[in-house]
Amino acid sequence: MRAARLIKMVLLLQARPSMTAAELARELEVSERTVARDVLSLSEAGVPVYADRGRAGGYRLIGGYRTRLTGLGRSEAEALFLSGVPTALREMGLADAASAARLKVSAALRPELRDAASGAAQRFHLDAPGWYQEPEPPELLPAIADAVWDDRRITARYLRKDTEVERELEPYGLVLKAGVWYLAARVDGDYRVYRVDRFTAVTADEGAAAVGATGATEASDGRFSRDESFDLPAFWAERAAQFARSILREEVVLRLSARGVRQLPYVTERAAAREAIARAQAADGPDEQGRLTVTLAVESAEVAYAQLLSLGPEGEILAPGELRARMAAAARRTAALYA
């Protein structure tokens, strides 16, 4: 741990002209006293760290010193490709590996290019969770992420409705969707998707002696053979589309104003709304009042009520009758409030 911190300190000083004790302490997540001790240790090891005194002082490397400790380790190289998703790195426990990787890359760059990383970070940022959410990272996410990186089987217990189920899984990949983590795993030869926050226990398979096909005892390290043809982005896109279609089991007929047509994709399932609008426009188009009648696939009447209520006078429910009556009652109550 201390050796890694000393290397990180050298890389930080190599990437910048000078750093104060407070800046180093903040980057290394230690106290300024620890920074002073580490600087002394580096000096004793022959690394030319010089301390400038005074208000504008700090630590710097002298004599054009450059370390050759810039080769990326495997975990650092893998984390570097996720460095554009800081929330994901932090929740999977890879923030330190990514930080070390970025420092090594910076140290390998010419001096005039070393501000490239900070320049990009100040101009582009990905905020994965949706609005009005404060998602808590699942407690077991780092353990699952370790198994994913290592291609190691896991025995997992998870909640399925009100029942706790145990399965042996081959974890293939993790997906962060609108602040929620999902695991794509192979089980019994089939690929399935699990919400990580529903896992209650995860144990990595550390391997054991096993009887091979020849009858001889073989050593198993708990890893599985990954199907190299598996494409996580393509798999997720297909399953996400299947899920979106599967939950839209009911239909609602509504008449929309021109403004309602524009608003509909933002208050309900976007793809379903656009498909409904396209079908209606291709069939009969708007009526003489400029209103478009669409047949919209929805999850349920209850969900449709909550979503379509936000359209206000821009959308009129025509069917089913029960939903129309409920919307009318809501409109009367709202009108009474503003009478």
Short mmCIF file of C-alpha atoms in Angstrom, two decimals:
data_model
loop_
_atom_site.label_atom_id
_atom_site.label_comp_id
_atom_site.label_asym_id
_atom_site.label_seq_id
_atom_site.Cartn_x
_atom_site.Cartn_y
_atom_site.Cartn_z
CA MET A 1 0.00 0.00 0.00
CA ARG A 2 2.76 2.45 0.93
CA ALA A 3 4.87 1.45 -2.07
CA ALA A 4 1.93 2.18 -4.38
CA ARG A 5 1.45 5.55 -2.68
CA LEU A 6 5.14 6.46 -3.16
CA ILE A 7 4.94 5.57 -6.84
CA LYS A 8 1.81 7.66 -7.19
CA MET A 9 3.55 10.61 -5.52
CA VAL A 10 6.45 10.42 -7.97
CA LEU A 11 4.06 10.27 -10.92
CA LEU A 12 2.11 13.25 -9.59
CA LEU A 13 5.28 15.32 -9.23
CA GLN A 14 6.46 14.21 -12.65
CA ALA A 15 3.19 15.31 -14.25
CA ARG A 16 3.17 18.77 -12.61
CA PRO A 17 5.86 21.43 -12.09
CA SER A 18 5.20 21.66 -8.34
CA MET A 19 2.65 20.56 -5.73
CA THR A 20 2.04 21.75 -2.21
CA ALA A 21 1.88 19.36 0.74
CA ALA A 22 -1.88 20.04 0.96
CA GLU A 23 -2.38 19.17 -2.72
CA LEU A 24 -0.41 15.95 -2.39
CA ALA A 25 -2.27 15.02 0.78
CA ARG A 26 -5.59 15.53 -0.97
CA GLU A 27 -4.58 13.47 -4.03
CA LEU A 28 -3.09 10.65 -1.94
CA GLU A 29 -5.82 10.78 0.73
CA VAL A 30 -3.33 11.02 3.58
CA SER A 31 -2.25 13.71 6.06
CA GLU A 32 0.38 16.36 5.30
CA ARG A 33 2.57 14.75 7.96
CA THR A 34 2.44 11.48 6.00
CA VAL A 35 3.36 13.40 2.83
CA ALA A 36 6.46 14.81 4.57
CA ARG A 37 7.50 11.30 5.70
CA ASP A 38 6.97 9.90 2.21
CA VAL A 39 9.04 12.69 0.65
CA LEU A 40 11.85 11.87 3.07
CA SER A 41 11.64 8.19 2.12
CA LEU A 42 11.84 9.04 -1.58
CA SER A 43 14.86 11.26 -1.00
CA GLU A 44 16.61 8.49 0.92
CA ALA A 45 15.86 6.14 -2.00
CA GLY A 46 17.59 8.51 -4.43
CA VAL A 47 14.54 10.23 -5.94
CA PRO A 48 15.44 13.93 -6.18
CA VAL A 49 12.44 15.55 -4.51
CA TYR A 50 13.10 19.18 -3.58
CA ALA A 51 11.05 21.24 -1.12
CA ASP A 52 10.58 24.94 -1.89
CA ARG A 53 9.94 26.96 1.25
CA GLY A 54 7.61 29.91 1.64
CA ARG A 55 4.02 30.80 0.77
CA ALA A 56 4.40 29.76 -2.89
CA GLY A 57 6.49 26.73 -2.01
CA GLY A 58 5.85 23.06 -2.57
CA TYR A 59 7.51 19.85 -3.69
CA ARG A 60 9.03 19.26 -7.11
CA LEU A 61 11.40 16.93 -8.90
CA ILE A 62 14.75 18.39 -9.92
CA GLY A 63 17.32 17.58 -12.55
CA GLY A 64 14.79 16.50 -15.19
CA TYR A 65 14.16 13.31 -13.22
CA ARG A 66 11.74 10.90 -14.89
CA THR A 67 10.61 7.54 -13.60
CA ARG A 68 10.17 4.55 -15.89
CA LEU A 69 7.40 3.12 -13.71
CA THR A 70 4.80 4.04 -16.31
CA GLY A 71 3.79 0.59 -17.58
CA LEU A 72 0.10 -0.08 -17.00
CA GLY A 73 -0.97 -3.09 -14.97
CA ARG A 74 -3.92 -5.11 -16.23
CA SER A 75 -6.42 -3.66 -13.77
CA GLU A 76 -5.19 -0.14 -14.51
CA ALA A 77 -5.46 -0.65 -18.27
CA GLU A 78 -8.99 -2.03 -17.95
CA ALA A 79 -10.05 0.77 -15.60
CA LEU A 80 -8.64 3.38 -17.98
CA PHE A 81 -11.28 2.49 -20.57
CA LEU A 82 -13.97 3.27 -17.97
CA SER A 83 -12.43 6.56 -16.87
CA GLY A 84 -15.23 8.50 -18.58
CA VAL A 85 -17.73 7.04 -16.11
CA PRO A 86 -16.39 8.15 -12.70
CA THR A 87 -19.51 7.06 -10.80
CA ALA A 88 -19.23 3.53 -12.17
CA LEU A 89 -15.53 3.34 -11.32
CA ARG A 90 -16.14 4.52 -7.77
CA GLU A 91 -19.03 2.13 -7.14
CA MET A 92 -17.10 -0.86 -8.52
CA GLY A 93 -14.06 -0.04 -6.39
CA LEU A 94 -11.83 0.85 -9.36
CA ALA A 95 -11.27 4.55 -8.69
CA ASP A 96 -7.70 4.03 -7.42
CA ALA A 97 -6.72 1.84 -10.38
CA ALA A 98 -8.10 4.42 -12.82
CA SER A 99 -6.31 7.25 -11.02
CA ALA A 100 -2.99 5.38 -11.20
CA ALA A 101 -3.54 4.62 -14.90
CA ARG A 102 -4.24 8.26 -15.72
CA LEU A 103 -1.12 9.34 -13.87
CA LYS A 104 1.02 6.83 -15.76
CA VAL A 105 -0.40 7.98 -19.08
CA SER A 106 0.23 11.61 -18.11
CA ALA A 107 3.78 10.79 -17.08
CA ALA A 108 4.45 9.22 -20.47
CA LEU A 109 3.23 12.31 -22.37
CA ARG A 110 5.38 15.20 -23.51
CA PRO A 111 5.26 18.11 -21.02
CA GLU A 112 3.14 20.29 -23.33
CA LEU A 113 0.47 17.56 -23.51
CA ARG A 114 0.10 16.80 -19.82
CA ASP A 115 -2.88 19.08 -19.38
CA ALA A 116 -4.88 17.03 -21.92
CA ALA A 117 -6.56 14.88 -19.26
CA SER A 118 -7.66 17.79 -17.09
CA GLY A 119 -8.70 19.75 -20.17
CA ALA A 120 -11.00 16.97 -21.32
CA ALA A 121 -12.40 16.42 -17.81
CA GLN A 122 -13.30 20.10 -17.53
CA ARG A 123 -15.17 20.00 -20.85
CA PHE A 124 -16.99 16.64 -20.88
CA HIS A 125 -18.64 14.76 -18.03
CA LEU A 126 -21.04 11.80 -17.96
CA ASP A 127 -23.65 11.85 -15.19
CA ALA A 128 -25.22 8.37 -15.38
CA PRO A 129 -28.11 8.46 -12.84
CA GLY A 130 -31.45 9.93 -13.83
CA TRP A 131 -32.82 13.21 -12.48
CA TYR A 132 -34.40 13.34 -9.02
CA GLN A 133 -32.53 10.22 -7.96
CA GLU A 134 -29.94 9.61 -5.30
CA PRO A 135 -29.07 5.98 -6.04
CA GLU A 136 -27.24 4.04 -3.37
CA PRO A 137 -24.51 1.81 -4.85
CA PRO A 138 -25.33 -1.86 -4.15
CA GLU A 139 -23.26 -3.19 -1.29
CA LEU A 140 -22.26 -6.33 -3.21
CA LEU A 141 -21.33 -4.53 -6.44
CA PRO A 142 -17.51 -4.54 -5.85
CA ALA A 143 -17.53 -8.30 -5.20
CA ILE A 144 -19.58 -8.93 -8.33
CA ALA A 145 -17.33 -6.61 -10.36
CA ASP A 146 -14.26 -8.54 -9.18
CA ALA A 147 -15.84 -11.78 -10.38
CA VAL A 148 -16.72 -10.19 -13.74
CA TRP A 149 -13.15 -8.98 -14.26
CA ASP A 150 -11.73 -12.35 -13.23
CA ASP A 151 -14.21 -14.58 -15.16
CA ARG A 152 -14.93 -16.34 -11.88
CA ARG A 153 -18.14 -18.22 -11.12
CA ILE A 154 -20.21 -17.01 -8.19
CA THR A 155 -22.86 -18.51 -5.98
CA ALA A 156 -25.46 -15.81 -5.49
CA ARG A 157 -28.57 -15.40 -3.41
CA TYR A 158 -31.09 -12.87 -4.65
CA LEU A 159 -34.66 -11.76 -4.09
CA ARG A 160 -37.21 -12.84 -6.69
CA LYS A 161 -40.44 -11.17 -5.64
CA ASP A 162 -40.79 -12.25 -1.98
CA THR A 163 -38.62 -15.37 -2.27
CA GLU A 164 -34.86 -15.68 -1.84
CA VAL A 165 -33.29 -17.88 -4.53
CA GLU A 166 -29.78 -19.29 -4.86
CA ARG A 167 -28.06 -19.78 -8.21
CA GLU A 168 -24.58 -20.51 -9.52
CA LEU A 169 -23.82 -17.83 -12.11
CA GLU A 170 -21.15 -17.10 -14.67
CA PRO A 171 -20.99 -13.28 -14.50
CA TYR A 172 -20.35 -11.89 -17.98
CA GLY A 173 -20.85 -8.16 -17.62
CA LEU A 174 -22.28 -5.23 -15.69
CA VAL A 175 -24.57 -2.55 -17.08
CA LEU A 176 -25.38 0.79 -15.45
CA LYS A 177 -28.80 1.96 -16.66
CA ALA A 178 -30.24 5.22 -15.30
CA GLY A 179 -28.40 4.77 -12.00
CA VAL A 180 -29.37 1.09 -11.58
CA TRP A 181 -26.81 -1.72 -11.91
CA TYR A 182 -27.64 -4.95 -13.78
CA LEU A 183 -25.63 -8.15 -14.14
CA ALA A 184 -25.63 -10.15 -17.37
CA ALA A 185 -24.83 -13.74 -16.42
CA ARG A 186 -24.92 -17.19 -17.95
CA VAL A 187 -26.81 -19.84 -16.02
CA ASP A 188 -27.63 -23.33 -17.30
CA GLY A 189 -26.34 -22.32 -20.73
CA ASP A 190 -28.71 -19.34 -21.01
CA TYR A 191 -27.96 -15.62 -20.61
CA ARG A 192 -30.09 -13.74 -18.09
CA VAL A 193 -30.21 -10.30 -16.48
CA TYR A 194 -30.30 -9.63 -12.72
CA ARG A 195 -30.67 -6.38 -10.77
CA VAL A 196 -27.59 -6.11 -8.57
CA ASP A 197 -29.46 -4.39 -5.72
CA ARG A 198 -31.58 -7.56 -5.30
CA PHE A 199 -28.56 -9.75 -4.48
CA THR A 200 -28.37 -10.59 -0.79
CA ALA A 201 -25.16 -12.67 -0.80
CA VAL A 202 -22.38 -13.41 -3.27
CA THR A 203 -19.60 -15.97 -2.90
CA ALA A 204 -16.86 -16.32 -5.51
CA ASP A 205 -15.90 -19.86 -6.51
CA GLU A 206 -12.31 -20.26 -5.35
CA GLY A 207 -11.96 -23.63 -7.09
CA ALA A 208 -11.58 -27.17 -5.86
CA ALA A 209 -10.49 -30.59 -6.95
CA ALA A 210 -12.82 -31.99 -9.61
CA VAL A 211 -13.12 -35.24 -11.52
CA GLY A 212 -12.38 -34.70 -15.20
CA ALA A 213 -13.83 -36.45 -18.22
CA THR A 214 -11.10 -39.09 -18.08
CA GLY A 215 -11.88 -39.90 -14.47
CA ALA A 216 -8.69 -38.25 -13.24
CA THR A 217 -8.77 -35.57 -10.55
CA GLU A 218 -8.22 -32.11 -11.99
CA ALA A 219 -7.66 -28.77 -10.28
CA SER A 220 -10.33 -26.12 -10.90
CA ASP A 221 -9.57 -22.47 -10.12
CA GLY A 222 -13.23 -21.47 -10.13
CA ARG A 223 -13.06 -19.66 -13.46
CA PHE A 224 -15.35 -20.25 -16.40
CA SER A 225 -14.53 -20.21 -20.11
CA ARG A 226 -15.98 -17.03 -21.56
CA ASP A 227 -17.82 -17.25 -24.85
CA GLU A 228 -15.76 -14.83 -26.93
CA SER A 229 -18.69 -14.23 -29.28
CA PHE A 230 -20.72 -12.70 -26.45
CA ASP A 231 -21.31 -9.00 -27.18
CA LEU A 232 -22.47 -7.18 -24.03
CA PRO A 233 -23.74 -3.96 -25.72
CA ALA A 234 -25.68 -5.96 -28.34
CA PHE A 235 -27.05 -8.35 -25.71
CA TRP A 236 -28.21 -5.49 -23.50
CA ALA A 237 -29.82 -3.61 -26.38
CA GLU A 238 -31.79 -6.71 -27.35
CA ARG A 239 -32.91 -7.53 -23.80
CA ALA A 240 -33.80 -3.91 -23.06
CA ALA A 241 -35.99 -3.80 -26.17
CA GLN A 242 -37.60 -7.12 -25.20
CA PHE A 243 -38.28 -5.85 -21.69
CA ALA A 244 -39.79 -2.60 -22.95
CA ARG A 245 -42.13 -4.54 -25.24
CA SER A 246 -43.01 -7.17 -22.64
CA ILE A 247 -44.35 -4.73 -20.04
CA LEU A 248 -46.63 -2.89 -22.50
CA ARG A 249 -49.59 -5.26 -22.17
CA GLU A 250 -52.56 -2.87 -22.47
CA GLU A 251 -53.71 -0.19 -24.91
CA VAL A 252 -55.11 3.29 -24.50
CA VAL A 253 -56.83 5.33 -27.23
CA LEU A 254 -56.37 9.07 -26.89
CA ARG A 255 -56.85 12.20 -28.95
CA LEU A 256 -53.93 14.63 -28.91
CA SER A 257 -53.51 18.28 -29.78
CA ALA A 258 -50.45 19.26 -31.79
CA ARG A 259 -48.73 20.13 -28.52
CA GLY A 260 -49.86 16.83 -27.01
CA VAL A 261 -48.25 14.97 -29.93
CA ARG A 262 -44.96 16.69 -29.13
CA GLN A 263 -45.28 16.00 -25.38
CA LEU A 264 -46.34 12.34 -25.50
CA PRO A 265 -42.84 10.82 -25.98
CA TYR A 266 -41.68 12.66 -22.86
CA VAL A 267 -44.42 11.43 -20.51
CA THR A 268 -44.65 7.75 -21.48
CA GLU A 269 -42.46 5.03 -23.00
CA ARG A 270 -40.72 6.90 -25.78
CA ALA A 271 -40.49 4.18 -28.43
CA ALA A 272 -44.13 3.16 -27.92
CA ALA A 273 -45.26 6.80 -28.16
CA ARG A 274 -43.35 7.41 -31.38
CA GLU A 275 -44.66 4.19 -32.94
CA ALA A 276 -48.25 5.13 -32.01
CA ILE A 277 -47.89 8.63 -33.46
CA ALA A 278 -46.28 7.33 -36.68
CA ARG A 279 -49.08 4.78 -37.20
CA ALA A 280 -51.79 7.38 -36.64
CA GLN A 281 -50.17 9.91 -38.95
CA ALA A 282 -49.74 7.28 -41.68
CA ALA A 283 -53.36 6.11 -41.33
CA ASP A 284 -55.85 8.98 -40.94
CA GLY A 285 -53.70 11.90 -39.83
CA PRO A 286 -55.07 14.80 -37.76
CA ASP A 287 -58.82 15.58 -37.81
CA GLU A 288 -60.37 18.90 -38.85
CA GLN A 289 -59.50 20.34 -35.42
CA GLY A 290 -55.85 19.35 -35.83
CA ARG A 291 -56.08 16.58 -33.23
CA LEU A 292 -54.50 13.15 -33.77
CA THR A 293 -56.12 9.96 -32.44
CA VAL A 294 -53.50 7.36 -31.42
CA THR A 295 -53.60 3.87 -29.96
CA LEU A 296 -50.83 3.73 -27.36
CA ALA A 297 -49.35 0.60 -25.77
CA VAL A 298 -49.03 1.04 -21.99
CA GLU A 299 -47.92 -1.02 -19.03
CA SER A 300 -51.29 -0.78 -17.27
CA ALA A 301 -54.23 1.55 -16.79
CA GLU A 302 -52.75 2.63 -13.45
CA VAL A 303 -49.41 3.57 -15.02
CA ALA A 304 -51.17 5.26 -17.96
CA TYR A 305 -53.25 7.35 -15.54
CA ALA A 306 -50.14 8.62 -13.76
CA GLN A 307 -48.30 9.34 -17.01
CA LEU A 308 -51.05 10.79 -19.22
CA LEU A 309 -52.50 13.01 -16.50
CA SER A 310 -49.52 15.29 -17.08
CA LEU A 311 -50.77 16.04 -20.60
CA GLY A 312 -53.66 18.03 -19.13
CA PRO A 313 -55.97 19.44 -21.83
CA GLU A 314 -53.51 18.44 -24.58
CA GLY A 315 -54.66 14.80 -24.44
CA GLU A 316 -58.18 13.30 -24.21
CA ILE A 317 -58.62 9.64 -23.22
CA LEU A 318 -61.20 7.92 -25.45
CA ALA A 319 -60.80 4.33 -24.23
CA PRO A 320 -60.93 2.37 -22.03
CA GLY A 321 -64.02 3.88 -20.45
CA GLU A 322 -62.86 3.33 -16.87
CA LEU A 323 -59.67 5.29 -17.48
CA ARG A 324 -61.61 8.07 -19.24
CA ALA A 325 -63.94 8.36 -16.24
CA ARG A 326 -61.02 8.48 -13.84
CA MET A 327 -59.30 11.22 -15.85
CA ALA A 328 -62.56 13.21 -15.97
CA ALA A 329 -62.90 12.95 -12.19
CA ALA A 330 -59.31 14.15 -11.77
CA ALA A 331 -60.02 17.08 -14.11
CA ARG A 332 -63.10 18.09 -12.08
CA ARG A 333 -61.14 17.98 -8.81
CA THR A 334 -58.38 20.06 -10.35
CA ALA A 335 -60.88 22.59 -11.71
CA ALA A 336 -62.48 22.88 -8.28
CA LEU A 337 -59.10 23.73 -6.76
CA TYR A 338 -58.68 26.62 -9.18
CA ALA A 339 -62.33 27.78 -9.22
#
